[in-house]
mmCIF file of C-alpha atoms in Angstrom:
data_model
loop_
_atom_site.group_PDB
_atom_site.id
_atom_site.type_symbol
_atom_site.label_atom_id
_atom_site.label_comp_id
_atom_site.label_asym_id
_atom_site.label_seq_id
_atom_site.Cartn_x
_atom_site.Cartn_y
_atom_site.Cartn_z
ATOM 1 C CA MET A 1 0.000 0.000 0.000
ATOM 2 C CA LEU A 2 2.794 2.436 0.913
ATOM 3 C CA ALA A 3 4.581 1.708 -2.376
ATOM 4 C CA LYS A 4 1.379 2.355 -4.331
ATOM 5 C CA LEU A 5 0.785 5.663 -2.528
ATOM 6 C CA MET A 6 4.382 6.690 -3.176
ATOM 7 C CA SER A 7 3.938 5.760 -6.831
ATOM 8 C CA TYR A 8 0.913 8.052 -7.169
ATOM 9 C CA PHE A 9 2.695 10.841 -5.299
ATOM 10 C CA LEU A 10 5.833 10.637 -7.438
ATOM 11 C CA LEU A 11 3.845 10.393 -10.642
ATOM 12 C CA GLY A 12 2.017 13.607 -9.744
ATOM 13 C CA LEU A 13 5.214 15.331 -8.628
ATOM 14 C CA ILE A 14 7.159 14.358 -11.744
ATOM 15 C CA ARG A 15 4.355 15.467 -14.033
ATOM 16 C CA PHE A 16 4.080 18.742 -12.119
ATOM 17 C CA LEU A 17 7.822 19.414 -12.388
ATOM 18 C CA THR A 18 8.345 18.240 -15.959
ATOM 19 C CA GLY A 19 5.030 17.782 -17.735
ATOM 20 C CA ALA A 20 6.340 14.296 -18.598
ATOM 21 C CA GLN A 21 4.982 14.557 -22.119
ATOM 22 C CA ALA A 22 5.085 11.361 -24.182
ATOM 23 C CA ARG A 23 5.256 11.761 -27.956
ATOM 24 C CA TRP A 24 4.621 8.581 -29.881
ATOM 25 C CA HIS A 25 6.170 9.565 -33.182
ATOM 26 C CA GLY A 26 7.007 6.219 -34.743
ATOM 27 C CA CYS A 27 4.823 3.725 -32.905
ATOM 28 C CA PRO A 28 1.734 3.701 -30.680
ATOM 29 C CA PRO A 29 1.852 2.798 -26.990
ATOM 30 C CA LYS A 30 1.208 -0.926 -27.073
ATOM 31 C CA ALA A 31 1.299 -3.638 -24.413
ATOM 32 C CA GLU A 32 3.889 -5.815 -26.139
ATOM 33 C CA GLN A 33 7.318 -6.805 -24.931
ATOM 34 C CA ARG A 34 9.758 -4.042 -25.783
ATOM 35 C CA ILE A 35 13.234 -2.740 -25.146
ATOM 36 C CA TYR A 36 13.057 1.050 -24.950
ATOM 37 C CA PHE A 37 16.551 2.504 -25.423
ATOM 38 C CA ALA A 38 17.243 6.175 -24.796
ATOM 39 C CA ASN A 39 19.864 8.871 -24.273
ATOM 40 C CA HIS A 40 21.141 9.334 -20.737
ATOM 41 C CA GLN A 41 21.987 12.718 -19.185
ATOM 42 C CA SER A 42 20.579 12.636 -15.645
ATOM 43 C CA HIS A 43 19.643 10.330 -12.785
ATOM 44 C CA ALA A 44 16.142 11.697 -13.390
ATOM 45 C CA ASP A 45 16.013 9.894 -16.768
ATOM 46 C CA LEU A 46 14.802 6.754 -15.045
ATOM 47 C CA VAL A 47 11.802 8.384 -13.402
ATOM 48 C CA MET A 48 11.092 10.644 -16.384
ATOM 49 C CA ILE A 49 10.593 7.839 -18.876
ATOM 50 C CA TRP A 50 8.685 5.822 -16.250
ATOM 51 C CA ALA A 51 6.275 8.733 -15.739
ATOM 52 C CA ALA A 52 5.868 9.303 -19.489
ATOM 53 C CA LEU A 53 4.628 5.761 -20.119
ATOM 54 C CA PRO A 54 0.871 5.158 -19.842
ATOM 55 C CA LYS A 55 -0.272 3.127 -16.856
ATOM 56 C CA GLU A 56 -0.756 -0.135 -18.761
ATOM 57 C CA LEU A 57 2.836 0.000 -19.985
ATOM 58 C CA ARG A 58 4.333 1.270 -16.726
ATOM 59 C CA HIS A 59 3.252 -1.913 -14.959
ATOM 60 C CA ILE A 60 5.039 -4.212 -17.406
ATOM 61 C CA THR A 61 8.178 -2.115 -17.966
ATOM 62 C CA ARG A 62 11.280 -2.091 -15.771
ATOM 63 C CA ALA A 63 14.133 0.403 -15.951
ATOM 64 C CA ILE A 64 17.797 -0.443 -15.593
ATOM 65 C CA ALA A 65 19.537 1.248 -12.656
ATOM 66 C CA ALA A 66 23.130 1.343 -11.433
ATOM 67 C CA LYS A 67 23.304 -0.789 -8.303
ATOM 68 C CA ASP A 68 26.083 1.233 -6.635
ATOM 69 C CA TYR A 69 24.110 4.517 -6.879
ATOM 70 C CA TRP A 70 20.532 3.414 -6.281
ATOM 71 C CA THR A 71 21.288 1.203 -3.260
ATOM 72 C CA LYS A 72 23.416 3.765 -1.419
ATOM 73 C CA SER A 73 20.692 4.441 1.127
ATOM 74 C CA PRO A 74 17.788 2.345 2.455
ATOM 75 C CA PHE A 75 15.298 4.877 1.014
ATOM 76 C CA LYS A 76 16.800 4.817 -2.498
ATOM 77 C CA LYS A 77 16.837 1.041 -2.426
ATOM 78 C CA TRP A 78 13.220 0.846 -1.244
ATOM 79 C CA LEU A 79 12.111 3.422 -3.813
ATOM 80 C CA THR A 80 13.741 1.691 -6.770
ATOM 81 C CA THR A 81 12.769 -1.792 -5.635
ATOM 82 C CA GLU A 82 9.202 -1.306 -4.421
ATOM 83 C CA VAL A 83 8.012 1.644 -6.517
ATOM 84 C CA PHE A 84 9.961 1.541 -9.778
ATOM 85 C CA HIS A 85 10.719 -2.237 -9.793
ATOM 86 C CA VAL A 86 14.071 -1.554 -11.412
ATOM 87 C CA ILE A 87 16.639 -4.067 -12.547
ATOM 88 C CA TYR A 88 19.937 -3.411 -10.794
ATOM 89 C CA VAL A 89 23.125 -3.758 -12.801
ATOM 90 C CA SER A 90 26.645 -3.677 -11.434
ATOM 91 C CA ARG A 91 29.170 -1.156 -12.762
ATOM 92 C CA ASP A 92 31.996 -2.855 -10.882
ATOM 93 C CA ARG A 93 34.279 -4.126 -13.627
ATOM 94 C CA SER A 94 36.192 -6.265 -11.134
ATOM 95 C CA SER A 95 33.030 -8.265 -10.419
ATOM 96 C CA GLU A 96 32.695 -11.679 -12.044
ATOM 97 C CA GLU A 97 28.953 -11.113 -12.448
ATOM 98 C CA ASP A 98 27.742 -10.721 -16.041
ATOM 99 C CA PRO A 99 26.067 -7.259 -16.052
ATOM 100 C CA LEU A 100 23.580 -8.483 -18.669
ATOM 101 C CA GLU A 101 22.376 -11.427 -16.619
ATOM 102 C CA PRO A 102 19.637 -9.511 -14.703
ATOM 103 C CA LEU A 103 18.390 -8.043 -18.010
ATOM 104 C CA ILE A 104 18.343 -11.453 -19.676
ATOM 105 C CA GLU A 105 16.369 -12.833 -16.752
ATOM 106 C CA ALA A 106 13.830 -9.989 -16.935
ATOM 107 C CA LEU A 107 13.343 -10.403 -20.687
ATOM 108 C CA ALA A 108 13.045 -14.170 -20.310
ATOM 109 C CA ASN A 109 10.271 -13.531 -17.758
ATOM 110 C CA GLY A 110 8.367 -11.398 -20.280
ATOM 111 C CA ASP A 111 9.164 -7.940 -18.895
ATOM 112 C CA SER A 112 9.779 -4.918 -21.082
ATOM 113 C CA ILE A 113 12.874 -2.927 -20.133
ATOM 114 C CA ILE A 114 14.217 0.629 -20.370
ATOM 115 C CA LEU A 115 17.894 0.641 -21.324
ATOM 116 C CA PHE A 116 20.448 3.433 -21.543
ATOM 117 C CA PRO A 117 22.999 1.987 -23.990
ATOM 118 C CA GLU A 118 25.648 4.639 -23.285
ATOM 119 C CA GLY A 119 26.164 2.947 -19.930
ATOM 120 C CA THR A 120 26.790 6.253 -18.152
ATOM 121 C CA ARG A 121 25.492 9.807 -18.304
ATOM 122 C CA GLY A 122 26.699 12.105 -21.069
ATOM 123 C CA HIS A 123 27.343 15.835 -20.666
ATOM 124 C CA THR A 124 27.697 17.122 -24.223
ATOM 125 C CA GLY A 125 24.103 16.915 -25.431
ATOM 126 C CA GLU A 126 25.163 14.163 -27.833
ATOM 127 C CA PRO A 127 24.868 10.514 -26.753
ATOM 128 C CA GLN A 128 28.150 8.716 -26.292
ATOM 129 C CA PRO A 129 28.830 5.623 -28.440
ATOM 130 C CA PHE A 130 26.458 2.814 -27.521
ATOM 131 C CA LYS A 131 27.894 -0.188 -25.713
ATOM 132 C CA ALA A 132 27.388 -3.773 -26.825
ATOM 133 C CA GLY A 133 24.587 -4.669 -24.393
ATOM 134 C CA LEU A 134 21.745 -3.512 -26.645
ATOM 135 C CA TYR A 135 23.066 -5.566 -29.567
ATOM 136 C CA ASN A 136 23.589 -8.654 -27.405
ATOM 137 C CA LEU A 137 20.059 -8.474 -26.003
ATOM 138 C CA ALA A 138 18.519 -7.762 -29.410
ATOM 139 C CA THR A 139 20.173 -10.798 -30.989
ATOM 140 C CA ARG A 140 19.331 -13.036 -28.031
ATOM 141 C CA PHE A 141 15.665 -11.930 -27.992
ATOM 142 C CA PRO A 142 14.872 -11.215 -31.661
ATOM 143 C CA ASN A 143 11.101 -11.109 -31.079
ATOM 144 C CA VAL A 144 11.300 -8.278 -28.539
ATOM 145 C CA VAL A 145 10.440 -4.939 -30.177
ATOM 146 C CA LEU A 146 13.257 -2.340 -30.070
ATOM 147 C CA VAL A 147 11.968 1.224 -29.615
ATOM 148 C CA PRO A 148 14.342 4.227 -29.640
ATOM 149 C CA ALA A 149 13.500 7.190 -27.417
ATOM 150 C CA TRP A 150 14.840 10.708 -26.884
ATOM 151 C CA ILE A 151 14.491 12.235 -23.419
ATOM 152 C CA ASN A 152 14.496 16.022 -23.803
ATOM 153 C CA ASN A 153 15.537 18.631 -21.246
ATOM 154 C CA VAL A 154 15.484 16.394 -18.163
ATOM 155 C CA GLN A 155 19.122 17.203 -17.315
ATOM 156 C CA HIS A 156 17.928 20.688 -16.302
ATOM 157 C CA VAL A 157 15.438 19.257 -13.780
ATOM 158 C CA LEU A 158 18.151 17.642 -11.682
ATOM 159 C CA PRO A 159 21.601 18.866 -12.776
ATOM 160 C CA LYS A 160 24.602 16.828 -11.714
ATOM 161 C CA GLY A 161 25.488 17.548 -8.090
ATOM 162 C CA GLU A 162 22.083 19.028 -7.239
ATOM 163 C CA VAL A 163 19.531 17.428 -4.934
ATOM 164 C CA VAL A 164 16.555 19.794 -5.330
ATOM 165 C CA PRO A 165 14.696 19.489 -8.657
ATOM 166 C CA VAL A 166 13.442 22.570 -10.498
ATOM 167 C CA PRO A 167 10.354 22.773 -12.761
ATOM 168 C CA VAL A 168 11.319 22.413 -16.435
ATOM 169 C CA LEU A 169 9.119 21.246 -19.300
ATOM 170 C CA CYS A 170 10.380 17.874 -20.518
ATOM 171 C CA SER A 171 9.290 15.243 -22.998
ATOM 172 C CA VAL A 172 10.049 11.731 -24.195
ATOM 173 C CA THR A 173 9.739 11.057 -27.926
ATOM 174 C CA PHE A 174 9.369 7.418 -28.940
ATOM 175 C CA GLY A 175 10.445 6.481 -32.458
ATOM 176 C CA ALA A 176 9.797 3.764 -35.000
ATOM 177 C CA PRO A 177 10.746 0.224 -33.943
ATOM 178 C CA MET A 178 13.916 -1.242 -35.410
ATOM 179 C CA GLN A 179 15.724 -4.572 -35.393
ATOM 180 C CA VAL A 180 19.109 -6.055 -36.093
ATOM 181 C CA GLY A 181 19.489 -6.590 -39.825
ATOM 182 C CA GLU A 182 20.407 -10.005 -41.169
ATOM 183 C CA GLY A 183 24.163 -10.311 -40.947
ATOM 184 C CA GLU A 184 24.490 -6.805 -39.517
ATOM 185 C CA GLU A 185 27.698 -6.293 -37.554
ATOM 186 C CA ARG A 186 27.531 -5.179 -33.945
ATOM 187 C CA ARG A 187 29.101 -1.725 -34.380
ATOM 188 C CA ALA A 188 27.027 -0.959 -37.472
ATOM 189 C CA PHE A 189 23.840 -1.775 -35.562
ATOM 190 C CA LEU A 190 24.860 0.214 -32.482
ATOM 191 C CA ASP A 191 25.722 3.261 -34.601
ATOM 192 C CA ARG A 192 22.388 2.951 -36.399
ATOM 193 C CA ALA A 193 20.539 2.630 -33.071
ATOM 194 C CA ARG A 194 22.312 5.731 -31.715
ATOM 195 C CA SER A 195 21.380 7.641 -34.882
ATOM 196 C CA ALA A 196 17.745 6.575 -34.446
ATOM 197 C CA VAL A 197 17.760 8.073 -30.943
ATOM 198 C CA VAL A 198 19.466 11.329 -32.021
ATOM 199 C CA ALA A 199 17.053 11.715 -34.947
ATOM 200 C CA LEU A 200 14.182 12.054 -32.445
ATOM 201 C CA ARG A 201 15.745 15.119 -30.831
ATOM 202 C CA ASP A 202 14.262 17.546 -33.322
ATOM 203 C CA VAL A 203 10.955 15.777 -33.977
#
């Protein structure tokens, strides 16, 4: 019950602060298994794209979150676990754990996921080169629909180093689904996927 109340509260707060506008430019909101992949400029990206999804998609979609950051405090851990139902991934390169394993498990269970293929936040306005995870998941789960997304302006809601959000109009634009082409090399696909995300910036 507490998690549900917090969910309603945060949804209202996020929409008040950002507008959380969803623009379905290349595909309609549809309850099918998807990998949404987007640019990454702020810790608020996770909650922004969560708030932009309609209710029927929010309940079947899980965001990826860095374990070291989002489990730093009991409240952050409770929030991401009980409210956002995130999938934690480790950024510790010395760990023997496969960082894709939690994502593979979620997709195998039928969840949709929100992925930030840069792996870390960018600060130039342009997404950094995409890492291999998106390609590996797309080839392992070829029937999951790949949907690019551009998150606009959210870095100004919670700038790096700040803890108090400020009201700024934001939006998430969802583009046309894509897939790995037959025989397409990993880097060629990742560059094409990055271009699909960037192309939504000015839509």
